[in-house]
Short mmCIF file of C-alpha atoms and ligand atoms in Angstrom, two decimals:
data_model
loop_
_atom_site.label_atom_id
_atom_site.label_comp_id
_atom_site.label_asym_id
_atom_site.label_seq_id
_atom_site.Cartn_x
_atom_site.Cartn_y
_atom_site.Cartn_z
CA MET A 18 36.77 11.80 -3.83
CA LYS A 19 35.01 15.16 -2.16
CA PRO A 20 34.39 14.96 1.57
CA MET A 21 30.96 13.52 2.37
CA ALA A 22 28.96 12.43 5.48
CA MET A 23 30.02 9.13 6.66
CA ASN A 24 28.64 6.39 9.06
CA LEU A 25 25.17 7.87 9.80
CA GLU A 26 22.65 6.52 12.18
CA LEU A 27 19.73 5.08 10.25
CA GLU A 28 17.18 7.69 11.31
CA GLU A 29 19.65 10.50 10.28
CA ALA A 30 20.03 8.84 6.99
CA ILE A 31 16.26 8.35 6.49
CA ALA A 32 15.68 12.13 7.37
CA ARG A 33 18.27 13.28 4.66
CA ILE A 34 16.66 10.84 2.21
CA LEU A 35 13.36 12.15 2.86
CA ASP A 36 14.41 15.64 2.79
CA GLY A 37 15.84 15.02 -0.88
CA ALA A 38 12.87 13.07 -2.03
CA THR A 39 10.11 14.82 -4.02
CA SER A 40 6.81 13.82 -5.61
CA VAL A 41 6.22 13.05 -9.29
CA GLY A 42 3.69 14.63 -11.26
CA THR A 43 0.05 13.70 -11.81
CA GLU A 44 -2.11 12.21 -14.51
CA GLU A 45 -5.86 11.55 -15.10
CA ILE A 46 -6.83 7.88 -15.37
CA LEU A 47 -9.92 5.61 -15.73
CA LEU A 48 -11.33 4.29 -12.69
CA GLU A 49 -10.86 0.89 -13.76
CA GLU A 50 -7.10 1.38 -13.72
CA ALA A 51 -7.06 3.35 -10.45
CA TYR A 52 -6.67 0.32 -7.92
CA GLY A 53 -3.22 0.75 -6.18
CA ARG A 54 -2.52 4.18 -7.39
CA VAL A 55 -2.12 7.20 -5.10
CA VAL A 56 -4.87 9.69 -5.41
CA ALA A 57 -3.40 13.30 -6.19
CA GLU A 58 -5.94 15.53 -4.76
CA ASP A 59 -9.14 15.29 -2.09
CA VAL A 60 -12.05 13.96 -3.99
CA PHE A 61 -15.47 15.19 -2.65
CA SER A 62 -18.91 13.76 -3.51
CA TRP A 63 -21.04 15.82 -5.88
CA MET A 64 -24.13 13.49 -5.05
CA THR A 65 -25.88 12.04 -2.12
CA HIS A 66 -25.81 8.24 -1.82
CA PRO A 67 -28.19 6.33 -1.84
CA PRO A 68 -29.83 8.94 -3.88
CA PHE A 69 -33.28 8.00 -2.56
CA GLU A 70 -34.95 6.22 0.31
CA ARG A 71 -34.75 2.64 -0.49
CA SER A 72 -35.86 -0.82 0.93
CA PRO A 73 -33.15 -3.16 2.21
CA LEU A 74 -35.36 -6.15 1.82
CA ASP A 75 -38.32 -7.80 -0.08
CA GLY A 76 -41.60 -6.85 1.49
CA TYR A 77 -44.45 -4.42 1.59
CA ALA A 78 -44.18 -0.61 1.93
CA TYR A 79 -46.98 1.28 3.75
CA TRP A 80 -47.80 4.14 6.28
CA ALA A 81 -47.22 2.90 9.83
CA GLU A 82 -48.65 4.59 12.67
CA ALA A 83 -46.42 5.05 15.76
CA LEU A 84 -48.93 3.59 18.13
CA SER A 85 -50.81 0.84 16.15
CA ALA A 86 -50.56 -2.43 18.09
CA GLY A 87 -52.78 -4.87 16.37
CA PRO A 88 -52.55 -6.57 13.09
CA VAL A 89 -53.32 -4.40 10.02
CA LYS A 90 -54.83 -5.36 6.49
CA LEU A 91 -53.75 -3.38 3.48
CA LYS A 92 -54.54 -3.20 -0.14
CA VAL A 93 -51.60 -3.97 -2.41
CA VAL A 94 -51.93 -1.33 -5.02
CA SER A 95 -48.51 -1.29 -6.67
CA GLU A 96 -45.31 -3.18 -7.20
CA VAL A 97 -41.89 -1.53 -7.09
CA PRO A 98 -39.05 -3.64 -8.31
CA ALA A 99 -35.45 -2.38 -8.15
CA GLY A 100 -34.54 0.10 -10.76
CA THR A 101 -38.00 1.46 -11.05
CA TRP A 102 -39.57 4.75 -9.88
CA PRO A 103 -42.88 4.29 -7.82
CA GLU A 104 -45.28 7.10 -9.43
CA ARG A 105 -48.28 5.79 -7.32
CA VAL A 106 -48.73 7.52 -4.05
CA LEU A 107 -49.96 5.35 -1.32
CA LYS A 108 -53.11 6.35 0.50
CA PRO A 109 -53.94 5.10 3.98
CA GLY A 110 -54.74 1.38 4.15
CA GLU A 111 -52.81 0.93 1.00
CA ALA A 112 -49.38 -1.07 0.40
CA ALA A 113 -46.90 -1.39 -2.33
CA ARG A 114 -45.17 -4.68 -3.02
CA ILE A 115 -41.48 -3.64 -2.84
CA PHE A 116 -38.14 -5.48 -3.51
CA THR A 117 -34.56 -5.08 -2.32
CA GLY A 118 -33.07 -1.66 -3.59
CA ALA A 119 -36.33 -0.33 -4.83
CA PRO A 120 -37.19 3.32 -3.78
CA LEU A 121 -39.79 3.87 -1.29
CA PRO A 122 -43.06 5.03 -2.69
CA GLN A 123 -44.48 8.44 -1.36
CA GLY A 124 -47.11 7.73 1.27
CA ALA A 125 -45.01 4.80 2.90
CA ASN A 126 -42.72 5.37 5.97
CA CYS A 127 -41.69 1.71 6.61
CA VAL A 128 -41.18 -1.70 4.88
CA VAL A 129 -42.39 -4.88 6.50
CA ARG A 130 -40.66 -8.12 5.83
CA GLN A 131 -42.28 -10.33 3.34
CA GLU A 132 -41.82 -13.28 5.75
CA ASP A 133 -43.97 -11.49 8.35
CA THR A 134 -47.08 -11.01 6.18
CA GLN A 135 -49.85 -13.11 4.63
CA VAL A 136 -51.28 -12.52 1.32
CA ASP A 137 -55.07 -12.96 0.83
CA GLY A 138 -56.01 -11.92 -2.85
CA GLU A 139 -55.26 -8.39 -3.36
CA MET A 140 -55.01 -7.82 0.32
CA VAL A 141 -51.97 -8.40 2.62
CA TRP A 142 -52.06 -9.03 6.35
CA VAL A 143 -49.32 -7.69 8.64
CA GLU A 144 -49.53 -9.78 11.80
CA ARG A 145 -47.19 -7.46 13.95
CA PRO A 146 -46.92 -3.90 12.42
CA VAL A 147 -43.61 -2.39 12.45
CA LEU A 148 -42.58 1.06 13.57
CA PRO A 149 -42.34 4.21 11.32
CA GLY A 150 -38.80 4.23 9.48
CA ALA A 151 -38.62 0.36 9.93
CA ASN A 152 -36.45 -1.17 7.20
CA VAL A 153 -35.88 2.22 5.38
CA VAL A 154 -32.28 3.01 4.25
CA PRO A 155 -32.53 6.85 4.44
CA HIS A 156 -31.54 9.12 1.58
CA GLY A 157 -27.77 9.92 1.97
CA ASP A 158 -27.14 7.13 4.50
CA GLU A 159 -23.62 6.48 3.23
CA VAL A 160 -22.41 9.70 1.71
CA LYS A 161 -23.84 13.48 1.64
CA GLU A 162 -23.11 15.72 -1.12
CA GLY A 163 -19.78 17.49 -0.30
CA ASP A 164 -18.33 14.70 1.93
CA MET A 165 -14.72 13.73 1.31
CA LEU A 166 -14.65 10.45 -0.32
CA VAL A 167 -10.70 9.91 -0.59
CA GLN A 168 -7.97 12.07 0.64
CA GLY A 169 -5.05 13.14 -1.61
CA GLY A 170 -1.92 11.24 -0.89
CA GLU A 171 -3.97 7.87 -0.05
CA ARG A 172 -3.41 4.61 -1.98
CA LEU A 173 -6.85 3.62 -3.60
CA THR A 174 -7.84 0.42 -2.02
CA PRO A 175 -10.51 -1.81 -3.77
CA PRO A 176 -13.38 -0.36 -1.45
CA ALA A 177 -12.09 3.29 -2.19
CA VAL A 178 -12.37 2.55 -5.81
CA GLY A 179 -15.73 0.98 -5.18
CA LEU A 180 -16.80 4.17 -3.49
CA LEU A 181 -15.76 6.37 -6.19
CA ALA A 182 -17.70 4.35 -8.44
CA ALA A 183 -20.94 4.42 -6.42
CA MET A 184 -20.59 8.12 -6.85
CA GLY A 185 -20.43 7.69 -10.63
CA ILE A 186 -16.95 9.13 -10.86
CA ALA A 187 -15.27 7.77 -13.97
CA LYS A 188 -11.94 9.29 -13.90
CA VAL A 189 -9.47 10.23 -10.98
CA LYS A 190 -6.49 12.22 -10.83
CA VAL A 191 -3.57 10.40 -9.29
CA PHE A 192 0.23 10.71 -8.97
CA ARG A 193 2.07 9.02 -12.05
CA LYS A 194 3.88 5.85 -10.97
CA PRO A 195 7.43 6.81 -10.16
CA ARG A 196 10.02 5.30 -12.73
CA VAL A 197 12.74 3.65 -10.79
CA GLY A 198 16.04 2.92 -12.81
CA LEU A 199 17.83 -0.29 -11.72
CA PHE A 200 21.08 -1.97 -12.26
CA SER A 201 23.55 -4.55 -10.70
CA THR A 202 27.30 -3.99 -10.64
CA GLY A 203 29.86 -6.73 -10.25
CA SER A 204 32.31 -8.34 -12.61
CA GLU A 205 31.34 -11.73 -11.17
CA LEU A 206 27.68 -11.55 -12.29
CA MET A 207 25.89 -13.20 -15.23
CA ASP A 208 22.33 -12.86 -16.17
CA VAL A 209 19.79 -15.70 -16.03
CA GLY A 210 19.67 -17.88 -19.02
CA GLU A 211 23.33 -17.89 -19.80
CA PRO A 212 25.56 -20.85 -19.13
CA LEU A 213 27.56 -20.16 -15.78
CA ALA A 214 31.29 -19.60 -16.34
CA PRO A 215 33.96 -20.41 -13.61
CA GLY A 216 34.19 -17.78 -10.85
CA LYS A 217 30.87 -16.13 -11.88
CA ILE A 218 27.45 -16.09 -10.12
CA TYR A 219 24.00 -15.18 -11.27
CA ASN A 220 22.62 -11.82 -10.73
CA SER A 221 19.64 -12.08 -8.39
CA ASN A 222 19.62 -8.65 -6.92
CA SER A 223 18.00 -7.11 -10.23
CA TYR A 224 15.22 -9.58 -9.98
CA THR A 225 14.51 -9.22 -6.03
CA LEU A 226 14.57 -5.40 -6.45
CA ARG A 227 12.40 -5.33 -9.51
CA GLY A 228 9.72 -7.04 -7.63
CA LEU A 229 10.20 -4.94 -4.52
CA ILE A 230 9.90 -1.73 -6.76
CA GLN A 231 6.90 -2.92 -8.60
CA GLU A 232 5.13 -4.08 -5.11
CA ALA A 233 5.90 -0.30 -4.02
CA GLY A 234 3.69 0.89 -6.89
CA CYS A 235 6.59 1.88 -9.12
CA GLU A 236 7.76 1.14 -12.58
CA ALA A 237 11.08 -0.51 -12.79
CA VAL A 238 13.35 0.18 -15.69
CA SER A 239 16.30 -2.36 -15.61
CA LEU A 240 19.81 -1.97 -17.40
CA PRO A 241 22.09 -4.80 -18.27
CA LEU A 242 24.67 -5.79 -15.87
CA VAL A 243 27.54 -3.56 -15.39
CA PRO A 244 31.17 -4.67 -14.57
CA ASP A 245 33.43 -3.13 -11.90
CA ARG A 246 34.77 -0.48 -14.01
CA LEU A 247 34.26 3.16 -13.46
CA ALA A 248 33.61 4.51 -16.99
CA GLU A 249 30.83 1.90 -17.60
CA THR A 250 29.37 2.45 -14.25
CA VAL A 251 29.05 6.21 -14.99
CA ARG A 252 27.65 5.53 -18.58
CA ALA A 253 24.98 3.33 -16.85
CA LEU A 254 24.15 6.32 -14.59
CA GLN A 255 23.88 8.55 -17.50
CA ALA A 256 21.55 6.20 -19.25
CA LEU A 257 19.17 6.64 -16.47
CA GLU A 258 18.56 10.47 -16.73
CA ASP A 259 14.82 10.18 -17.48
CA VAL A 260 13.92 8.26 -14.23
CA ASP A 261 12.81 9.53 -10.83
CA VAL A 262 15.15 7.40 -8.59
CA VAL A 263 18.02 5.14 -9.43
CA ILE A 264 18.79 1.99 -7.37
CA THR A 265 21.98 0.12 -7.85
CA THR A 266 23.51 -2.85 -5.98
CA GLY A 267 27.27 -4.03 -5.51
CA GLY A 268 30.25 -1.78 -5.28
CA ALA A 269 29.28 0.34 -2.37
CA SER A 270 31.89 -0.98 -0.02
CA VAL A 271 35.56 0.08 0.50
CA GLY A 272 37.35 -2.57 -1.84
CA ASP A 273 39.37 -1.56 -4.77
CA TYR A 274 36.50 -2.69 -7.02
CA ASP A 275 33.84 -0.86 -5.07
CA LEU A 276 33.25 2.19 -7.40
CA MET A 277 29.88 3.36 -6.67
CA PRO A 278 30.54 6.33 -4.53
CA GLN A 279 33.11 7.62 -6.87
CA ALA A 280 30.78 6.86 -9.89
CA LEU A 281 28.01 8.95 -8.34
CA GLN A 282 30.28 11.75 -7.82
CA GLU A 283 31.60 11.59 -11.40
CA HIS A 284 28.12 11.49 -12.50
CA GLY A 285 27.42 14.88 -10.64
CA CYS A 286 25.69 13.55 -7.76
CA GLU A 287 25.84 15.15 -4.26
CA ILE A 288 26.52 12.57 -1.78
CA LEU A 289 23.90 12.66 0.98
CA PHE A 290 25.82 10.03 2.97
CA TRP A 291 27.96 6.91 2.74
CA LYS A 292 27.65 4.12 5.16
CA ILE A 293 25.08 3.67 8.07
CA LYS A 294 25.71 2.39 11.53
CA MET A 295 23.78 -0.81 11.07
CA LYS A 296 23.94 -4.45 9.83
CA PRO A 297 23.53 -5.75 7.43
CA GLY A 298 24.02 -3.18 4.69
CA THR A 299 26.36 -0.92 6.22
CA PRO A 300 27.89 0.24 3.01
CA ALA A 301 24.99 2.01 1.55
CA CYS A 302 25.56 5.36 -0.28
CA VAL A 303 22.81 7.66 -1.26
CA GLY A 304 23.30 10.47 -3.76
CA LYS A 305 21.06 13.28 -5.30
CA LYS A 306 21.26 15.07 -8.65
CA ASP A 307 18.49 17.29 -9.78
CA ARG A 308 15.27 15.71 -8.35
CA ARG A 309 16.64 12.23 -8.49
CA LEU A 310 17.90 10.12 -5.55
CA TYR A 311 20.55 7.41 -6.20
CA PHE A 312 20.69 4.57 -3.83
CA ALA A 313 23.99 2.52 -4.13
CA LEU A 314 23.30 -0.51 -2.02
CA SER A 315 25.38 -3.54 -1.00
CA GLY A 316 25.42 -6.36 -3.63
CA ASN A 317 24.88 -8.78 -0.85
CA PRO A 318 21.44 -10.05 -1.55
CA ALA A 319 20.01 -9.93 1.87
CA ALA A 320 21.61 -6.54 2.65
CA ALA A 321 20.38 -5.13 -0.57
CA MET A 322 16.86 -6.16 0.45
CA VAL A 323 17.10 -4.83 4.06
CA THR A 324 18.41 -1.51 2.86
CA PHE A 325 15.77 -1.25 0.12
CA GLU A 326 13.31 -1.38 2.82
CA LEU A 327 14.90 0.79 5.38
CA LEU A 328 16.22 3.47 2.95
CA ALA A 329 14.70 3.39 -0.45
CA ARG A 330 11.10 2.27 0.25
CA PRO A 331 10.25 5.42 2.29
CA ALA A 332 11.80 7.45 -0.43
CA LEU A 333 9.58 5.64 -3.07
CA ARG A 334 6.59 6.34 -0.87
CA LYS A 335 7.27 10.05 -0.93
CA TYR A 336 8.15 10.04 -4.87
CA ALA A 337 4.70 8.29 -5.23
CA GLY A 338 2.85 10.99 -3.35
CA LEU A 339 1.90 9.07 -0.26
CA ASN A 340 1.26 11.17 2.89
CA HIS A 341 3.08 8.99 5.32
CA PRO A 342 6.33 8.01 3.72
CA GLU A 343 8.07 6.64 7.00
CA SER A 344 7.70 3.10 7.86
CA GLU A 345 5.72 2.27 10.88
CA ARG A 346 7.29 0.70 13.98
CA PHE A 347 5.60 -1.77 16.27
CA LEU A 348 6.24 -4.34 18.87
CA VAL A 349 6.81 -8.08 18.22
CA LYS A 350 7.58 -10.87 20.56
CA MET A 351 10.50 -12.94 19.61
CA ALA A 352 9.53 -16.58 18.68
CA GLY A 353 13.31 -17.62 18.80
CA ALA A 354 16.56 -16.50 20.28
CA PHE A 355 19.55 -14.85 18.55
CA ALA A 356 22.74 -15.45 20.25
CA LYS A 357 25.24 -13.40 18.25
CA SER A 358 25.26 -10.16 20.04
CA GLY A 359 27.37 -7.09 18.69
CA LYS A 360 28.22 -3.59 19.27
CA GLN A 361 26.54 -2.62 16.24
CA ARG A 362 22.78 -2.14 15.69
CA ARG A 363 21.44 -5.04 13.71
CA PHE A 364 18.23 -5.80 11.82
CA LEU A 365 17.17 -9.46 12.21
CA ARG A 366 15.06 -10.81 9.40
CA ALA A 367 12.37 -12.81 11.03
CA ARG A 368 9.40 -14.79 9.88
CA VAL A 369 6.01 -13.55 11.13
CA SER A 370 3.36 -15.55 12.73
CA LEU A 371 0.25 -14.61 14.72
CA ARG A 372 -0.50 -16.57 17.68
CA ASP A 373 -2.74 -15.54 20.78
CA GLY A 374 -3.31 -11.97 19.13
CA VAL A 375 0.46 -11.32 19.19
CA VAL A 376 2.90 -10.88 16.32
CA TRP A 377 5.69 -13.40 16.75
CA ALA A 378 9.03 -12.90 14.98
CA ASP A 379 11.02 -15.88 14.47
CA PRO A 380 14.72 -15.21 13.46
CA GLY A 381 15.41 -18.65 12.67
CA ALA A 382 18.91 -19.78 12.31
CA ALA A 383 19.98 -18.04 8.92
CA GLN A 384 20.97 -14.42 9.59
CA GLY A 385 24.19 -14.75 7.31
CA SER A 386 23.92 -11.73 5.20
CA GLY A 387 24.05 -13.66 1.95
CA ILE A 388 20.82 -15.67 2.45
CA LEU A 389 17.75 -14.96 0.22
CA LYS A 390 16.11 -18.43 0.77
CA SER A 391 15.46 -17.61 4.50
CA MET A 392 13.41 -14.64 3.32
CA ILE A 393 10.71 -16.32 1.44
CA GLY A 394 7.52 -15.93 3.12
CA ARG A 395 5.98 -13.16 5.24
CA HIS A 396 8.98 -11.38 7.19
CA LEU A 397 9.65 -8.38 9.25
CA LEU A 398 12.88 -6.57 10.33
CA VAL A 399 13.49 -6.65 14.00
CA ASP A 400 15.52 -3.73 15.41
CA VAL A 401 18.28 -4.85 17.74
CA PRO A 402 19.87 -1.80 19.27
CA GLY A 403 23.79 -1.71 19.25
CA GLY A 404 25.18 -3.23 22.41
CA HIS A 405 21.90 -5.11 23.17
CA GLY A 406 23.60 -8.41 23.90
CA ALA A 407 21.77 -11.91 22.98
CA VAL A 408 18.39 -11.78 22.04
CA SER A 409 16.15 -14.29 23.92
CA GLU A 410 12.90 -16.03 23.20
CA GLY A 411 10.07 -14.19 24.47
CA GLU A 412 11.66 -10.76 24.51
CA THR A 413 9.79 -7.89 23.01
CA LEU A 414 11.53 -5.73 20.49
CA GLU A 415 10.64 -3.14 17.85
CA ALA A 416 10.13 -3.99 14.19
CA TYR A 417 9.26 -2.83 10.65
CA TRP A 418 7.19 -4.64 8.10
CA ILE A 419 8.91 -5.76 5.08
CA GLY A 420 6.51 -4.67 1.98
CA GLU A 421 3.69 -2.41 2.35
CA TRP A 422 1.53 -2.19 5.37
CA GLU A 423 -0.91 0.77 4.90
CA GLU A 424 -3.66 2.00 7.14
P1 AMP B 521 29.49 -6.14 -3.07
O1 AMP B 521 28.51 -5.22 -2.61
O2 AMP B 521 30.02 -5.84 -4.52
O3 AMP B 521 30.72 -6.07 -2.28
O4 AMP B 521 29.17 -7.68 -3.13
C1 AMP B 521 28.78 -8.22 -2.01
C2 AMP B 521 28.49 -9.80 -2.35
O5 AMP B 521 27.06 -9.73 -2.97
C3 AMP B 521 29.48 -10.50 -3.23
O6 AMP B 521 29.49 -11.84 -2.61
C4 AMP B 521 28.88 -10.44 -4.46
O7 AMP B 521 29.41 -11.49 -5.31
C5 AMP B 521 27.41 -10.32 -4.15
N1 AMP B 521 26.63 -10.03 -5.21
C6 AMP B 521 26.74 -8.66 -5.67
N2 AMP B 521 25.89 -8.36 -6.65
C7 AMP B 521 25.06 -9.46 -6.61
C8 AMP B 521 23.91 -9.55 -7.33
N3 AMP B 521 23.30 -8.79 -8.32
N4 AMP B 521 23.27 -10.67 -7.38
C9 AMP B 521 23.57 -11.51 -6.42
N5 AMP B 521 24.75 -11.56 -5.55
C10 AMP B 521 25.46 -10.34 -5.71
MG1 MG B 522 31.44 -6.36 -5.75
#
């Protein structure tokens, strides 16, 4: 094998990965399909919203004088339901019956609540007159023409899509979803639905990763299982030339049957690094060919998930066009101890709970690198520095979310 960078610090590995990642092309889609997609360019408003002065409640619109103190008696000369345009201009002493969302008629500068009035034939009594401007939502209260609505590189949340809809915008330019090719290697693997043969186990990684990839807003393209044989592994890599990123599990370690680093090189990849100084997931290997990054992760299910989070997710964010591909670190309090100390940096999977306004991280008992069951529910990854010693309950440490956590 050609010489390659070995045993990197996680931060150095992430820097190399992000340096190698690019963003995919764009497409224009209907607003109704836009939720969760990443906007490709800044979107500015072509209109002012609301497009007219309007009433936020049911009542009567009239012209209030700044200083009038006593009750006023007004003649109701028109009615303005929502969705109509008030043609009738009010004169002094006149009022319009107005409903929530309706435009304010000319000649009115306030709305008094229906509950604060008394109707007497075609007249209405206002016991305590309101001030000019009361209960009037100004023209352009929410958005002015030319305001930025959403910024390129942001994921469209439900209110962001709603805001674009409020501006009448029917289509939006987004980054297309990155396509992520995926396969599991290992001669011991069988797929679900087959009877289990002696010495074999079912492939779970393809399923976990498929979910993680989709959750990251990407399209997963899975290949069938690949045995621990070089030619077949290279052929599988060749079958994934039309995707943006490739993720594989298994065979990234140093055993005789761990063929991924070699397969990546035979496929023509430049190896960005092999192995990182952390547990679990030490034997990750990342390569690059053309615009594609290749992540060969450990087959160990928990290690595969942890390295997906720490290495692959930031890259997928960059391919997806997001402005901030790096994962955010934050402080957590340990809700339990973890005795097994080590020289190596370790990421503890920990269940999240919120108590007294604090994020608590419970590492539980199960940190064995093969345990998927312990990761069901909301978890995060606690970063225990190398040589830290035992982690005690109540201690504050830094952590990463598992999954997306966007501002
Ligand atoms: P490897 O990374 O190939 O050394 O595999 C590490 C451990 O993970 C071994 O016990 C494998 O049997 C197991 N393993 C590998 N691939 C998978 C997979 N796709 N699903 C479940 N377990 C796996
Ligand atoms: Mg293996």
